[in-house]
Coordinates of C-alpha atoms in Angstrom, one line a residue:
Chain A
M30 CA 0.0 0.0 0.0
L31 CA 2.8 2.4 0.9
S32 CA 4.7 1.4 -2.2
L33 CA 1.6 2.2 -4.3
K34 CA 1.0 5.5 -2.6
L35 CA 4.7 6.6 -3.0
A36 CA 4.9 5.2 -6.5
W37 CA 1.9 7.2 -7.5
R38 CA 3.3 10.4 -6.0
N39 CA 6.7 9.8 -7.8
L40 CA 5.0 9.1 -11.1
V41 CA 2.8 12.2 -11.0
G42 CA 5.8 14.2 -9.9
A43 CA 7.9 12.9 -12.8
G44 CA 5.4 14.5 -15.2
L45 CA 6.2 14.2 -18.9
R46 CA 8.6 11.3 -18.6
T47 CA 5.8 9.2 -17.0
W48 CA 3.2 10.2 -19.6
L49 CA 5.5 9.5 -22.5
N50 CA 6.1 5.9 -21.2
V51 CA 2.4 5.5 -20.5
I52 CA 1.4 6.6 -24.0
V53 CA 3.9 4.3 -25.7
L54 CA 2.7 1.4 -23.6
A55 CA -1.0 2.3 -24.1
F56 CA -0.3 2.4 -27.9
V57 CA 1.1 -1.1 -27.8
L58 CA -1.8 -2.3 -25.7
F59 CA -4.3 -0.6 -28.0
M60 CA -2.7 -2.2 -31.1
M61 CA -2.7 -5.6 -29.5
I62 CA -6.3 -5.4 -28.5
W63 CA -7.4 -4.0 -31.8
H64 CA -5.4 -6.5 -33.9
Y65 CA -6.5 -9.5 -31.9
G66 CA -10.0 -8.1 -32.0
I67 CA -9.8 -8.0 -35.8
L68 CA -8.6 -11.6 -35.9
D69 CA -11.3 -12.7 -33.5
G70 CA -13.9 -10.7 -35.5
W71 CA -12.7 -12.3 -38.7
N72 CA -12.7 -15.8 -37.0
Y73 CA -16.2 -15.2 -35.6
Q74 CA -17.6 -13.9 -39.0
A75 CA -15.9 -16.7 -40.9
N76 CA -17.3 -19.3 -38.6
R77 CA -20.7 -17.8 -38.8
D78 CA -20.6 -17.5 -42.6
M79 CA -19.1 -21.0 -43.1
Q80 CA -21.7 -22.5 -40.9
A81 CA -24.5 -20.6 -42.7
W82 CA -23.3 -21.2 -46.3
E83 CA -21.2 -24.4 -46.3
V84 CA -20.9 -26.7 -43.3
G85 CA -24.2 -26.4 -41.4
N86 CA -24.1 -28.3 -38.1
G87 CA -22.1 -31.1 -39.6
Q88 CA -22.2 -33.4 -42.6
Y89 CA -22.4 -36.9 -43.8
W90 CA -20.0 -37.8 -46.6
H91 CA -20.2 -40.8 -48.8
Q92 CA -17.4 -43.1 -47.7
N93 CA -15.4 -42.6 -50.9
Y94 CA -15.8 -38.8 -51.0
D95 CA -12.6 -36.8 -50.7
P96 CA -13.2 -33.1 -51.4
Y97 CA -9.5 -32.7 -52.3
D98 CA -9.5 -35.5 -54.9
F99 CA -11.8 -34.9 -57.8
F100 CA -11.2 -38.4 -59.2
T101 CA -13.1 -39.8 -56.2
F102 CA -16.3 -38.0 -57.2
E103 CA -17.3 -40.6 -59.8
E104 CA -17.4 -43.2 -57.1
S105 CA -18.7 -41.2 -54.2
H106 CA -22.4 -41.2 -54.5
A107 CA -25.1 -43.6 -53.4
K108 CA -28.8 -44.0 -52.7
I109 CA -30.1 -42.0 -49.9
P110 CA -30.1 -44.2 -46.8
E111 CA -33.5 -45.1 -45.2
V112 CA -32.5 -43.6 -41.8
L113 CA -32.1 -40.1 -43.4
Q114 CA -35.2 -40.1 -45.5
K115 CA -37.5 -38.6 -42.8
A116 CA -35.0 -35.9 -41.9
I117 CA -34.8 -34.9 -45.5
S118 CA -38.6 -34.7 -45.7
D119 CA -38.7 -32.6 -42.6
G120 CA -36.1 -30.3 -44.1
V121 CA -33.6 -30.7 -41.2
I122 CA -30.9 -32.2 -43.5
T123 CA -30.4 -31.6 -47.2
P124 CA -28.7 -33.9 -49.8
I125 CA -26.0 -32.6 -52.2
L126 CA -25.0 -34.5 -55.3
I127 CA -21.7 -33.5 -56.8
S128 CA -20.4 -34.1 -60.3
Q129 CA -17.3 -32.9 -62.2
A130 CA -18.3 -30.8 -65.2
S131 CA -17.1 -28.1 -67.6
V132 CA -18.6 -24.8 -68.5
Y133 CA -18.0 -23.0 -71.8
P134 CA -18.4 -19.3 -71.3
D135 CA -17.8 -17.4 -74.5
G136 CA -16.2 -20.4 -76.1
R137 CA -13.6 -20.9 -73.3
I138 CA -13.6 -24.1 -71.3
Q139 CA -13.4 -24.1 -67.5
S140 CA -13.6 -27.0 -65.1
M141 CA -16.1 -26.8 -62.3
L142 CA -18.2 -28.7 -59.9
L143 CA -21.9 -29.2 -60.5
K144 CA -23.8 -29.4 -57.3
G145 CA -27.4 -30.7 -57.1
M146 CA -29.6 -29.2 -54.4
I147 CA -33.1 -29.4 -53.3
P148 CA -34.5 -25.9 -54.2
D149 CA -36.7 -25.6 -51.1
Q150 CA -33.9 -26.5 -48.6
K151 CA -33.4 -24.1 -45.7
V152 CA -30.3 -25.8 -44.2
I153 CA -27.7 -23.5 -45.9
A154 CA -28.0 -20.0 -47.3
I155 CA -27.4 -20.8 -51.0
P156 CA -30.4 -19.2 -52.7
S157 CA -31.5 -22.5 -54.1
A158 CA -35.2 -21.4 -54.3
K159 CA -34.2 -19.7 -57.6
L160 CA -33.7 -23.1 -59.1
N161 CA -37.5 -23.4 -59.2
I162 CA -37.7 -20.7 -61.9
E163 CA -39.2 -21.9 -65.1
S164 CA -37.0 -21.5 -68.1
E165 CA -36.4 -23.0 -71.5
E166 CA -32.8 -23.8 -70.4
I167 CA -31.9 -25.5 -67.1
P168 CA -31.8 -22.8 -64.3
V169 CA -28.6 -22.6 -62.4
V170 CA -27.3 -20.4 -59.6
I171 CA -23.6 -19.3 -59.3
G172 CA -21.6 -17.2 -56.9
R173 CA -20.0 -13.8 -57.5
R174 CA -16.5 -15.3 -57.9
M175 CA -17.6 -17.9 -60.4
A176 CA -19.5 -15.2 -62.3
K177 CA -16.4 -13.0 -62.3
N178 CA -14.1 -15.8 -63.5
C179 CA -16.5 -16.9 -66.3
K180 CA -17.6 -13.4 -67.1
L181 CA -21.2 -14.4 -66.6
I182 CA -24.1 -12.3 -65.4
E183 CA -27.7 -13.1 -64.5
G184 CA -29.7 -14.0 -67.5
D185 CA -26.7 -15.4 -69.5
V186 CA -27.1 -18.7 -71.2
T187 CA -24.0 -20.9 -71.4
T188 CA -23.1 -24.5 -72.2
I189 CA -22.1 -27.1 -69.7
R190 CA -20.7 -30.6 -70.2
W191 CA -20.8 -33.5 -67.8
R192 CA -20.4 -37.2 -67.6
D193 CA -23.0 -39.6 -66.3
I194 CA -22.3 -42.6 -64.1
N195 CA -21.7 -44.8 -67.2
G196 CA -18.9 -42.5 -68.4
T197 CA -20.9 -40.9 -71.2
F198 CA -20.4 -37.2 -71.9
D199 CA -23.3 -35.0 -72.6
A200 CA -23.9 -31.2 -72.9
T201 CA -26.7 -28.8 -72.5
E202 CA -27.6 -25.1 -72.2
V203 CA -28.1 -23.6 -68.7
K204 CA -29.3 -20.2 -67.7
I205 CA -27.8 -18.2 -64.9
V206 CA -30.9 -17.3 -62.8
K207 CA -29.1 -15.9 -59.8
V208 CA -25.6 -14.6 -59.0
F209 CA -25.3 -14.7 -55.2
N210 CA -22.9 -12.8 -53.0
C211 CA -21.2 -14.8 -50.3
N212 CA -18.0 -14.5 -48.2
V213 CA -17.2 -18.2 -48.4
P214 CA -15.1 -19.1 -51.5
N215 CA -15.6 -22.8 -50.9
V216 CA -19.2 -22.6 -52.0
D217 CA -18.6 -20.1 -54.8
A218 CA -15.4 -20.4 -56.9
G219 CA -15.7 -23.0 -59.7
Q220 CA -19.1 -24.2 -58.6
M221 CA -22.6 -24.2 -60.2
Y222 CA -25.8 -25.1 -58.4
I223 CA -28.6 -27.0 -60.1
H224 CA -31.8 -28.7 -59.1
I225 CA -30.9 -32.1 -57.6
E226 CA -33.5 -34.0 -59.5
K227 CA -32.2 -32.5 -62.8
L228 CA -28.7 -33.5 -61.9
R229 CA -29.7 -37.0 -60.9
E230 CA -31.4 -37.3 -64.3
M231 CA -28.4 -35.9 -66.1
M232 CA -26.1 -38.3 -64.2
Q233 CA -28.5 -41.2 -64.3
A234 CA -28.2 -41.5 -60.6
P235 CA -31.8 -41.5 -59.3
D236 CA -32.2 -40.8 -55.5
E237 CA -28.5 -40.5 -55.0
A238 CA -26.4 -38.0 -53.1
T239 CA -22.7 -37.4 -52.4
M240 CA -23.2 -35.8 -49.1
F241 CA -25.7 -34.4 -46.6
I242 CA -25.6 -31.1 -44.8
I243 CA -27.1 -31.2 -41.3
G244 CA -29.3 -28.3 -40.1
E245 CA -30.6 -27.5 -36.7
D246 CA -32.9 -29.8 -34.8
F247 CA -31.4 -32.9 -36.3
E248 CA -30.6 -35.7 -34.0
I249 CA -27.2 -36.8 -35.1
N250 CA -26.6 -40.5 -35.7
E251 CA -22.9 -41.1 -36.1
T252 CA -23.2 -44.5 -37.7
V253 CA -25.0 -44.5 -41.0
S254 CA -23.8 -47.4 -43.1
G255 CA -21.7 -46.3 -46.1
W256 CA -21.6 -42.7 -44.9
E257 CA -19.1 -40.9 -42.6
Y258 CA -20.2 -38.4 -40.1
K259 CA -18.1 -35.2 -40.1
D260 CA -18.8 -32.9 -37.1
Y261 CA -18.7 -29.1 -37.1
D262 CA -15.2 -28.9 -35.5
F263 CA -13.7 -31.3 -38.1
L264 CA -15.2 -29.2 -40.9
M265 CA -13.8 -26.0 -39.4
T266 CA -10.4 -27.4 -38.8
E267 CA -8.7 -25.7 -41.7
M268 CA -10.2 -22.3 -40.9
N269 CA -9.3 -22.6 -37.2
E270 CA -5.7 -23.7 -38.0
M271 CA -5.3 -20.8 -40.4
M272 CA -6.6 -18.3 -37.7
K273 CA -4.0 -19.8 -35.3
M274 CA -1.3 -19.2 -37.9
K275 CA -2.5 -15.6 -38.4
K276 CA -2.3 -15.0 -34.6
V277 CA 1.2 -16.4 -34.5
G278 CA 2.2 -14.2 -37.4
G279 CA 0.6 -11.2 -35.6
S280 CA 2.5 -12.0 -32.4
F281 CA 5.8 -11.1 -34.1
I282 CA 4.5 -7.6 -34.5
Y283 CA 3.5 -7.5 -30.8
V284 CA 6.8 -8.8 -29.7
I285 CA 8.5 -5.9 -31.6
L286 CA 6.1 -3.4 -30.2
M287 CA 6.4 -4.8 -26.7
L288 CA 10.2 -4.8 -27.0
L289 CA 10.1 -1.1 -27.9
A290 CA 7.8 -0.3 -25.0
M291 CA 9.8 -2.4 -22.6
L292 CA 13.0 -0.8 -23.7
A293 CA 11.5 2.6 -22.8
I294 CA 10.4 1.3 -19.3
F295 CA 13.8 -0.4 -18.7
D296 CA 15.7 2.7 -19.8
T297 CA 13.6 4.8 -17.5
Q298 CA 14.2 2.5 -14.6
V299 CA 17.9 2.2 -15.2
L300 CA 18.1 6.0 -15.5
S301 CA 16.0 6.4 -12.4
I302 CA 18.3 4.2 -10.3
F303 CA 21.4 6.2 -11.3
R304 CA 19.8 9.6 -11.3
R305 CA 17.9 9.1 -8.1
Q306 CA 20.7 7.7 -6.0
K307 CA 20.4 10.5 -3.4
E308 CA 16.7 9.9 -3.2
I309 CA 17.3 6.1 -2.6
G310 CA 19.9 7.0 0.1
T311 CA 17.4 9.3 1.7
Y312 CA 14.7 6.7 1.7
I313 CA 17.0 4.3 3.4
A314 CA 18.2 6.9 5.9
M315 CA 14.6 7.7 6.8
G316 CA 14.0 4.0 7.6
M317 CA 12.8 2.3 4.5
T318 CA 14.2 -1.2 4.2
R319 CA 16.1 -2.1 0.9
R320 CA 13.3 -4.4 0.1
Q321 CA 10.8 -1.6 0.4
V322 CA 12.9 0.6 -1.9
V323 CA 13.2 -2.2 -4.5
S324 CA 9.5 -2.7 -4.2
L325 CA 8.8 1.0 -4.6
F326 CA 10.9 1.2 -7.8
T327 CA 9.3 -2.0 -9.2
V328 CA 5.8 -0.8 -8.4
E329 CA 6.7 2.6 -10.0
G330 CA 7.7 0.8 -13.2
A331 CA 4.8 -1.5 -13.2
M332 CA 2.4 1.3 -12.5
H333 CA 3.1 2.5 -16.1
A334 CA 1.2 -0.5 -17.3
I335 CA -1.7 0.2 -14.9
L336 CA -1.8 3.8 -16.1
A337 CA -1.6 2.6 -19.7
V338 CA -4.7 0.4 -19.0
V339 CA -6.5 3.3 -17.4
F340 CA -5.4 5.5 -20.4
I341 CA -6.9 2.9 -22.8
A342 CA -10.0 2.6 -20.7
I343 CA -10.6 6.3 -20.9
F344 CA -9.3 7.3 -24.3
G345 CA -9.0 3.9 -26.1
T346 CA -12.5 2.5 -25.3
P347 CA -14.4 5.1 -27.4
L348 CA -11.9 4.6 -30.3
L349 CA -12.1 0.8 -30.1
L350 CA -15.9 1.0 -30.0
W351 CA -15.9 3.3 -33.0
L352 CA -13.6 0.9 -34.9
M353 CA -15.9 -1.9 -33.9
S354 CA -18.9 0.0 -35.4
I355 CA -17.2 0.9 -38.7
G356 CA -15.2 -2.3 -39.0
M357 CA -12.2 -2.7 -41.3
T358 CA -12.9 -2.8 -45.0
M359 CA -10.8 -5.5 -46.7
P360 CA -8.9 -4.4 -49.8
A361 CA -9.9 -5.5 -53.3
G362 CA -8.3 -8.8 -54.1
T363 CA -8.9 -10.5 -50.8
D364 CA -11.6 -12.5 -52.6
D365 CA -8.9 -14.4 -54.3
F366 CA -7.3 -15.6 -51.0
G367 CA -9.5 -18.7 -51.0
I368 CA -10.6 -18.2 -47.4
A369 CA -13.7 -16.8 -45.9
I370 CA -13.2 -13.1 -45.5
A371 CA -16.1 -10.6 -45.2
E372 CA -15.9 -7.4 -47.2
T373 CA -15.8 -5.6 -43.8
I374 CA -14.4 -7.2 -40.7
Y375 CA -15.8 -6.0 -37.5
P376 CA -13.5 -6.5 -34.5
V377 CA -14.7 -8.5 -31.5
Y378 CA -13.2 -7.5 -28.1
G379 CA -14.0 -10.3 -25.6
A380 CA -13.3 -9.9 -21.9
G381 CA -10.7 -12.6 -22.2
L382 CA -8.8 -10.7 -24.9
I383 CA -8.8 -7.4 -22.9
I384 CA -8.0 -8.9 -19.5
G385 CA -5.4 -11.3 -21.0
T386 CA -3.6 -8.7 -23.0
S387 CA -3.6 -6.2 -20.2
L388 CA -2.3 -8.9 -17.8
L389 CA 0.4 -9.9 -20.3
V390 CA 1.6 -6.3 -20.6
F391 CA 1.5 -5.8 -16.8
V392 CA 3.5 -8.9 -16.0
I393 CA 6.2 -8.1 -18.6
T394 CA 6.4 -4.5 -17.3
L395 CA 6.7 -5.8 -13.8
I396 CA 9.6 -8.0 -14.7
V397 CA 11.3 -5.3 -16.8
S398 CA 10.9 -2.9 -13.8
Y399 CA 12.2 -5.3 -11.2
L400 CA 15.4 -6.3 -13.1
P401 CA 17.1 -2.8 -12.7
A402 CA 15.5 -2.2 -9.3
R403 CA 17.4 -5.2 -7.9
K404 CA 20.6 -3.1 -8.2
I405 CA 19.3 -0.9 -5.3
S406 CA 19.7 -3.7 -2.9
K407 CA 23.5 -3.7 -3.6
M408 CA 23.9 0.0 -3.0
K409 CA 25.8 1.3 0.0
P410 CA 23.5 3.8 1.6
T411 CA 26.3 6.1 2.6
D412 CA 27.4 6.4 -1.0
A413 CA 23.8 6.6 -2.3
I414 CA 23.1 9.5 0.0
K415 CA 26.0 11.4 -1.6
G416 CA 25.1 10.3 -5.1
K417 CA 28.6 8.7 -5.4
I418 CA 27.7 5.4 -7.1
Q419 CA 28.9 5.1 -10.7
Chain B
M8 CA 19.3 17.7 31.7
E9 CA 21.6 15.2 30.1
N10 CA 21.2 11.9 31.9
S11 CA 20.9 8.4 30.3
E12 CA 23.3 7.4 27.6
I13 CA 21.8 7.4 24.2
V14 CA 24.9 6.5 22.2
T15 CA 28.0 4.6 23.4
V16 CA 31.0 4.2 21.2
K17 CA 33.8 1.9 22.4
D18 CA 37.2 1.2 20.7
L19 CA 35.6 2.0 17.3
I20 CA 37.8 1.3 14.3
K21 CA 36.6 1.8 10.8
R22 CA 38.8 0.8 7.8
Y23 CA 38.0 1.1 4.1
P24 CA 39.7 -1.0 1.4
I25 CA 41.7 1.2 -1.0
G26 CA 43.2 -0.6 -3.9
K27 CA 45.2 -3.5 -2.3
G28 CA 45.5 -1.8 1.0
E29 CA 43.3 -0.2 3.6
F30 CA 42.5 3.3 4.9
T31 CA 41.8 3.7 8.6
A32 CA 39.1 6.4 8.9
L33 CA 38.4 5.9 12.6
N34 CA 41.0 4.6 15.0
G35 CA 40.0 3.7 18.5
I36 CA 37.1 6.1 19.2
D37 CA 35.5 6.1 22.7
L38 CA 32.6 8.4 23.3
T39 CA 29.2 8.6 25.0
F40 CA 26.2 10.9 24.3
G41 CA 23.5 11.5 26.7
T42 CA 19.8 12.4 26.2
G43 CA 19.3 16.0 25.2
E44 CA 22.9 16.8 24.2
F45 CA 23.7 19.4 21.6
A46 CA 27.0 18.1 20.5
G47 CA 29.3 18.4 17.5
I48 CA 32.0 16.3 16.0
V49 CA 34.4 18.8 14.5
G50 CA 37.6 18.5 12.6
P51 CA 39.1 19.1 9.2
S52 CA 37.9 17.4 6.0
G53 CA 38.8 13.7 5.9
S54 CA 39.2 13.4 9.6
G55 CA 36.4 10.8 9.9
K56 CA 33.4 13.0 11.2
T57 CA 30.9 11.8 8.6
T58 CA 32.1 8.2 9.0
L59 CA 31.4 8.3 12.7
L60 CA 28.0 10.0 12.2
N61 CA 27.1 7.3 9.6
I62 CA 28.0 4.5 11.9
I63 CA 26.0 6.1 14.8
G64 CA 23.1 6.4 12.3
S65 CA 23.4 2.7 11.4
L66 CA 24.0 3.5 7.8
D67 CA 27.5 1.9 8.1
I68 CA 29.0 -0.7 10.4
P69 CA 32.2 -0.7 12.5
T70 CA 35.2 -2.7 11.4
E71 CA 36.1 -3.3 15.1
G72 CA 34.7 -2.1 18.4
S73 CA 31.2 -1.4 19.4
V74 CA 28.6 1.3 18.9
V75 CA 25.4 1.0 20.9
V76 CA 22.5 3.3 20.0
L77 CA 19.4 3.3 22.1
G78 CA 20.4 -0.1 23.5
K79 CA 21.0 -1.7 20.1
S80 CA 24.5 -2.7 19.0
I81 CA 24.9 -1.5 15.4
R82 CA 27.2 -4.4 14.5
E83 CA 24.6 -6.9 15.4
L84 CA 21.7 -5.3 13.5
N85 CA 20.7 -6.7 10.1
H86 CA 19.5 -4.3 7.3
K87 CA 15.9 -4.5 8.4
Q88 CA 16.6 -4.0 12.1
A89 CA 18.8 -1.0 11.3
A90 CA 16.1 0.4 9.1
L91 CA 13.6 0.1 12.0
L92 CA 15.9 1.8 14.4
R93 CA 16.3 4.7 12.0
R94 CA 12.6 4.8 11.2
K95 CA 11.5 5.0 14.8
H96 CA 14.2 6.8 16.7
M97 CA 16.4 8.9 14.3
G98 CA 16.2 11.9 12.1
F99 CA 18.8 12.9 9.5
I100 CA 19.8 16.3 8.2
F101 CA 22.1 16.4 5.3
Q102 CA 24.4 19.0 3.8
T103 CA 22.6 18.9 0.5
F104 CA 19.2 18.8 2.1
N105 CA 18.2 15.6 0.3
L106 CA 14.6 16.6 -0.2
L107 CA 12.5 14.5 -2.5
P108 CA 12.3 16.8 -5.5
V109 CA 8.8 15.7 -6.8
Y110 CA 7.1 16.0 -3.4
T111 CA 5.7 19.2 -1.9
V112 CA 7.0 20.6 1.4
Y113 CA 4.1 19.0 3.2
E114 CA 4.7 15.6 1.5
N115 CA 8.5 15.8 2.3
V116 CA 7.8 16.4 6.0
E117 CA 5.0 13.8 6.0
F118 CA 7.3 11.1 4.5
P119 CA 8.8 9.6 7.7
L120 CA 5.4 9.3 9.2
L121 CA 4.1 7.3 6.3
L122 CA 6.6 4.6 7.4
L123 CA 5.2 4.6 11.0
K124 CA 1.6 3.6 10.3
L125 CA 0.0 6.5 12.1
S126 CA -3.6 7.5 11.5
A127 CA -4.3 10.3 9.0
A128 CA -5.3 12.7 11.8
E129 CA -2.1 12.0 13.7
K130 CA 0.0 12.5 10.6
K131 CA -1.6 15.7 9.7
K132 CA -1.2 17.2 13.2
A133 CA 2.4 16.2 13.5
V134 CA 3.2 17.6 10.0
M135 CA 1.4 20.9 10.8
D136 CA 3.1 21.2 14.1
S137 CA 6.5 20.6 12.6
L138 CA 5.9 23.1 9.8
E139 CA 4.7 25.6 12.3
W140 CA 7.9 25.2 14.5
L141 CA 10.0 25.8 11.4
G142 CA 7.8 28.7 10.1
L143 CA 6.9 26.8 6.8
T144 CA 3.1 26.7 6.9
D145 CA 2.9 29.2 4.0
K146 CA 5.3 27.1 1.9
M147 CA 3.7 23.7 2.4
K148 CA 2.4 23.4 -1.1
S149 CA 5.7 24.5 -2.7
R150 CA 8.2 22.0 -4.2
P151 CA 11.9 22.1 -3.2
A152 CA 12.9 23.7 -6.5
Q153 CA 10.8 26.7 -5.5
L154 CA 12.5 27.3 -2.2
S155 CA 15.7 29.0 -1.1
G156 CA 18.6 27.1 0.4
G157 CA 17.6 28.2 3.9
E158 CA 14.0 27.2 3.4
C159 CA 15.1 23.8 2.0
Q160 CA 17.2 23.1 5.1
R161 CA 14.3 24.2 7.3
V162 CA 12.2 21.6 5.5
A163 CA 14.9 19.0 6.1
I164 CA 14.9 19.9 9.8
A165 CA 11.1 19.7 9.9
R166 CA 11.3 16.3 8.2
A167 CA 13.9 15.1 10.7
M168 CA 11.9 16.4 13.7
V169 CA 8.3 15.5 12.7
K170 CA 8.4 12.1 14.4
K171 CA 10.0 13.6 17.5
P172 CA 13.0 11.3 17.4
E173 CA 15.4 10.7 20.3
L174 CA 18.4 11.4 18.1
V175 CA 19.0 13.8 15.2
L176 CA 22.2 13.4 13.2
A177 CA 23.2 16.5 11.1
D178 CA 26.0 16.3 8.7
E179 CA 27.3 19.8 7.8
P180 CA 23.8 21.2 7.9
T181 CA 25.0 24.8 7.2
A182 CA 27.6 24.1 4.5
N183 CA 25.3 25.3 1.7
L184 CA 23.8 28.2 3.6
D185 CA 24.7 31.9 4.0
S186 CA 25.5 33.3 7.4
E187 CA 22.0 34.6 8.2
N188 CA 20.3 31.4 7.2
S189 CA 22.8 29.4 9.1
H190 CA 22.1 31.3 12.4
H191 CA 18.4 31.0 11.8
I192 CA 18.6 27.3 11.3
L193 CA 20.9 26.8 14.3
Q194 CA 18.6 28.8 16.6
T195 CA 15.7 26.7 15.5
M196 CA 17.6 23.5 16.2
E197 CA 18.7 24.9 19.6
N198 CA 15.1 25.7 20.5
L199 CA 13.9 22.2 19.4
N200 CA 16.7 20.7 21.5
K201 CA 15.5 22.7 24.5
D202 CA 11.8 22.1 24.0
L203 CA 11.8 18.5 23.0
Q204 CA 15.0 17.2 24.7
T205 CA 16.1 15.7 21.4
T206 CA 19.8 14.8 21.2
F207 CA 21.5 16.6 18.3
I208 CA 24.9 15.4 17.0
F209 CA 26.5 17.5 14.3
A210 CA 29.4 16.7 12.0
T211 CA 30.9 20.0 11.0
H212 CA 33.9 22.2 10.6
D213 CA 31.8 25.4 10.3
D214 CA 32.5 28.0 13.0
K215 CA 29.0 29.2 12.8
V216 CA 27.8 25.8 14.0
I217 CA 30.6 25.4 16.6
K218 CA 29.4 28.6 18.3
Y219 CA 26.1 27.0 19.2
L220 CA 27.5 23.7 20.4
K221 CA 27.3 22.7 24.1
R222 CA 29.9 20.0 23.5
K223 CA 32.7 20.0 21.0
I224 CA 34.5 16.7 20.1
L225 CA 37.5 17.3 18.0
I226 CA 38.6 14.5 15.7
E227 CA 41.9 14.5 13.9
D228 CA 43.2 11.6 11.8
G229 CA 40.5 9.3 13.0
K230 CA 41.1 9.9 16.7
V231 CA 39.4 12.0 19.4
S232 CA 41.9 14.7 20.3
A233 CA 39.7 16.8 22.4
D234 CA 36.2 16.5 24.1
D235 CA 35.1 19.8 25.7
V236 CA 31.8 20.7 27.3
I237 CA 31.1 24.4 26.6
T238 CA 29.5 26.3 29.3
N239 CA 28.2 29.8 28.6

């Protein structure tokens, strides 16, 4: 308590020197909270969008299905199992049939995946209802990225070619009835959505599916013969791993910022101990123990971190909240990264992030303050009083 | 007035290492100081006055011999016990005032009391009394940089006296002061000595101080060469 009281007096008395250190430390703290907030916000939005558009609450995959090996697609579809029929009728699970295909926009050829969906499904956010539109050509839905790559717009008619389960190639005209906007490239780039019954007909694979996407209110049965259950965490593994990598990468910046801030604190402490020798000697002469003096100087250093937190609380909070409300607009071209990125990322500041970051800065400041303060315990008070120590 | 012994020094030797050899700063000092004394250790620079004062003040330890202050042997005290002795029973006045530059006059004077765990009301009364004795009530919000040398030394005296210690050690208290301020300071200390029965021990070679002393101990080459009680 005494150390706190005296440290506060000393810091206030030191004036500008104190506030410069506090501002540097507050800047580091602010940057750490904001940047981690952006990553957490990105993670939150990506999870939310991927769940809404792609993974649902889990999936069943045909036992041969491997999303990274297109050659498995020919063998990875089968009749819908009996145990899932009712759930499909209730709309809590939706089948997807996948086929490799090619599209010929303006005479060019481009590989893609043709995905058959039930138009009335509500499990994922793909606007499949548009597949019910009546048209001379087969109605299809594509995403913004696919439309951009193929230079297609709504209303365009283009040719697609596919192969049925017997290996026979066929081609037809399709009409783009909807170009949807979505932050999840996995459901957009190189993909075209078609009525599942039409695709079954084209592939000569009646009542078949490649996978099922699970919605809410579905009682998960992990053992469906011939199908593998993939839970939400498994389906989000790549995204979560990537976010971890991003955080590790960001940590290097924090380490550099922290080093700069700690250098300022360390420098101030070392300078204090040499410049304030008389003061230290006087403290000892007046009856402070060496331990109390070391504690006073350590608390004085660490109090920079406390003041930085207070500074952030007063001045940084409105700024952080404002940044949270306007978000960070991602630059053009991030669409091509192949990962779920919203056009604007809104940072999320959790209590854990704020308390954790503040504690980290406090503990490091405490250590950096203590190291030079230890020198005080080796001082001879008689020399310190005269300011003789070199 | 002077009765019980407050400081007893016996066969005190203090040596300092210098290079490969040793320098003997004090060589066989025998002295006693009683309660309420107004004594001075005088002698030329380098004679060992400050060293003796530092040892009595438990800021340094004897190489040989014994120094007992208020019943405590300085040699046998550890850092913490020495700190407690200084905190409760001693006040220090330094040549260069040694005020805490970022504190106000009030805070400087209050400082020793912060270590004594007094109530806020007790602290305030003691500080105000001390400031009043020294005529500093109008300066209590000033910082040391805003004061003259004489005022700074008065603050240092107020700080030394605020806890009403049994013993005040003053090392060249007038060395940085002009004649008028020196006399003013010494009169103040003389009055405090009379009123509070506090023992004052000075280390000085300043004639202005010597004129006020009731006892003059002359140290030359680390030895006591004269110990005179002065009667006016």
